[in-house]
Short mmCIF file of C-alpha atoms in Angstrom, two decimals:
data_model
loop_
_atom_site.label_atom_id
_atom_site.label_comp_id
_atom_site.label_asym_id
_atom_site.label_seq_id
_atom_site.Cartn_x
_atom_site.Cartn_y
_atom_site.Cartn_z
CA UNK A 1 0.04 0.08 -0.06
CA UNK A 2 3.04 2.26 -0.67
CA UNK A 3 1.46 4.59 -3.26
CA UNK A 4 -2.08 4.05 -2.49
CA UNK A 5 -2.53 7.29 -0.49
CA UNK A 6 -0.83 9.43 -3.19
CA UNK A 7 -2.72 7.91 -5.89
CA UNK A 8 -6.03 8.41 -4.08
CA UNK A 9 -5.12 11.96 -3.23
CA UNK A 10 -4.19 12.88 -6.65
CA UNK A 11 -7.59 11.25 -7.84
CA UNK A 12 -9.62 13.32 -5.33
CA UNK A 13 -7.80 16.39 -6.38
CA UNK A 14 -8.50 15.61 -10.06
CA UNK A 15 -12.29 15.12 -9.35
CA UNK A 16 -12.56 18.27 -7.28
CA UNK A 17 -10.84 20.43 -10.09
CA UNK A 18 -13.44 19.00 -12.52
CA UNK A 19 -16.18 19.98 -10.28
CA UNK A 20 -14.86 23.64 -9.95
CA UNK A 21 -14.47 23.86 -13.80
CA UNK A 22 -18.06 22.53 -14.23
CA UNK A 23 -19.48 24.92 -11.55
CA UNK A 24 -17.71 27.99 -12.75
CA UNK A 25 -18.49 27.27 -16.39
CA UNK A 26 -22.07 26.65 -15.86
CA UNK A 27 -22.53 29.78 -13.56
CA UNK A 28 -21.02 31.97 -16.17
CA UNK A 29 -23.25 30.73 -18.81
CA UNK A 30 -20.31 29.01 -20.70
CA UNK A 31 -22.03 25.64 -20.39
CA UNK A 32 -25.64 25.23 -21.05
CA UNK A 33 -27.91 22.68 -19.39
CA UNK A 34 -27.13 19.31 -20.55
CA UNK A 35 -27.50 15.50 -19.53
CA UNK A 36 -23.93 14.72 -19.62
CA UNK A 37 -21.92 17.02 -17.27
CA UNK A 38 -22.88 19.14 -14.35
CA UNK A 39 -24.96 18.82 -11.28
CA UNK A 40 -28.03 17.09 -12.85
CA UNK A 41 -30.76 16.84 -10.29
CA UNK A 42 -34.29 17.76 -10.95
CA UNK A 43 -34.12 21.35 -9.72
CA UNK A 44 -31.07 22.39 -11.65
CA UNK A 45 -32.45 20.80 -14.85
CA UNK A 46 -35.76 22.47 -14.60
CA UNK A 47 -34.60 25.89 -16.22
CA UNK A 48 -31.55 27.74 -17.53
CA UNK A 49 -31.64 30.25 -14.67
CA UNK A 50 -31.88 27.38 -12.14
CA UNK A 51 -29.09 25.57 -13.77
CA UNK A 52 -26.88 28.69 -13.45
CA UNK A 53 -27.97 29.51 -9.93
CA UNK A 54 -27.43 26.21 -8.70
CA UNK A 55 -23.90 25.67 -10.10
CA UNK A 56 -23.21 29.21 -8.76
CA UNK A 57 -24.21 28.19 -5.31
CA UNK A 58 -22.07 25.10 -5.48
CA UNK A 59 -18.96 26.71 -6.72
CA UNK A 60 -17.57 27.75 -3.30
CA UNK A 61 -18.13 24.25 -2.01
CA UNK A 62 -16.35 22.72 -4.93
CA UNK A 63 -13.43 25.22 -4.29
CA UNK A 64 -13.40 23.90 -0.72
CA UNK A 65 -13.22 20.37 -2.15
CA UNK A 66 -10.15 21.45 -4.01
CA UNK A 67 -8.45 22.83 -0.91
CA UNK A 68 -9.22 19.57 1.09
CA UNK A 69 -8.00 17.56 -1.82
CA UNK A 70 -4.69 19.56 -1.73
CA UNK A 71 -4.30 19.01 2.06
CA UNK A 72 -4.95 15.31 1.44
CA UNK A 73 -2.40 15.10 -1.16
CA UNK A 74 0.18 17.10 1.09
CA UNK A 75 -0.59 14.70 3.99
CA UNK A 76 -0.12 11.65 1.73
CA UNK A 77 3.40 12.92 0.35
CA UNK A 78 4.51 13.79 3.91
CA UNK A 79 3.58 10.37 5.31
CA UNK A 80 5.10 8.64 2.32
CA UNK A 81 8.38 10.42 2.94
CA UNK A 82 8.65 9.12 6.34
CA UNK A 83 11.43 6.51 6.67
CA UNK A 84 9.53 4.11 8.71
CA UNK A 85 6.89 1.93 7.20
CA UNK A 86 3.54 3.26 8.02
CA UNK A 87 1.05 1.00 9.64
CA UNK A 88 -1.78 -0.09 7.65
CA UNK A 89 -4.24 1.36 10.16
CA UNK A 90 -2.79 4.85 9.75
CA UNK A 91 -2.83 4.53 5.99
CA UNK A 92 -6.43 3.48 5.98
CA UNK A 93 -7.37 6.20 8.32
CA UNK A 94 -5.83 8.84 6.22
CA UNK A 95 -7.33 7.41 3.13
CA UNK A 96 -10.71 7.25 4.64
CA UNK A 97 -10.61 10.68 6.10
CA UNK A 98 -9.26 12.36 2.86
CA UNK A 99 -11.83 10.71 0.61
CA UNK A 100 -14.63 11.04 3.05
CA UNK A 101 -14.04 14.85 3.60
CA UNK A 102 -14.04 15.52 -0.14
CA UNK A 103 -17.08 13.50 -0.80
CA UNK A 104 -18.85 15.35 2.16
CA UNK A 105 -17.89 18.69 0.74
CA UNK A 106 -19.17 17.72 -2.76
CA UNK A 107 -22.44 16.49 -1.32
CA UNK A 108 -22.71 19.97 0.30
CA UNK A 109 -22.24 21.50 -3.15
CA UNK A 110 -24.93 19.50 -4.45
CA UNK A 111 -27.22 20.49 -1.57
CA UNK A 112 -26.36 24.16 -2.06
CA UNK A 113 -27.08 23.87 -5.84
CA UNK A 114 -30.52 22.27 -5.06
CA UNK A 115 -31.44 25.17 -2.59
CA UNK A 116 -30.42 27.80 -5.16
CA UNK A 117 -32.14 26.23 -8.04
CA UNK A 118 -35.41 25.79 -6.19
CA UNK A 119 -35.34 29.44 -5.05
CA UNK A 120 -34.95 30.36 -8.71
CA UNK A 121 -37.98 28.09 -9.59
CA UNK A 122 -40.14 29.57 -6.97
CA UNK A 123 -39.16 33.10 -8.37
CA UNK A 124 -40.05 32.04 -11.82
CA UNK A 125 -43.27 30.61 -10.79
CA UNK A 126 -44.15 33.96 -8.95
CA UNK A 127 -43.15 35.94 -12.01
CA UNK A 128 -45.36 33.77 -14.22
CA UNK A 129 -48.22 33.81 -11.84
CA UNK A 130 -48.09 37.56 -10.69
CA UNK A 131 -45.94 39.31 -13.23
CA UNK A 132 -42.47 40.90 -13.24
CA UNK A 133 -43.15 42.84 -10.04
CA UNK A 134 -43.61 39.81 -7.97
CA UNK A 135 -40.99 39.52 -5.19
CA UNK A 136 -39.81 36.41 -3.06
CA UNK A 137 -39.72 37.46 0.51
#
């Protein structure tokens, strides 16, 4: 299990960077709604505004995932450079904590996207029902 930590850390960093690129691209309108890439839950897929708002709300969480992935990678490299052989229990603990924390942050990104998209959908419904002057309070 010599390089497992480093490989896992690089993999989580890769995944988190992809999430940031997707969220920033979708928020800025550079990536339209699609069924291939992005946060594809019913609320973000319901309208173009909901798609952009959802990805915009998820972007800070995706950046947090990148930061955690970098910390995971640094920890893996430091532990790997230690002259003594690491116990399997320590390696498994670091592996679980690193991957688990990144997954948790990315789930929080999806939650934030869902809330923001639903808010936009309510606003769109109010505008449709009561006109452009309708305001969500």
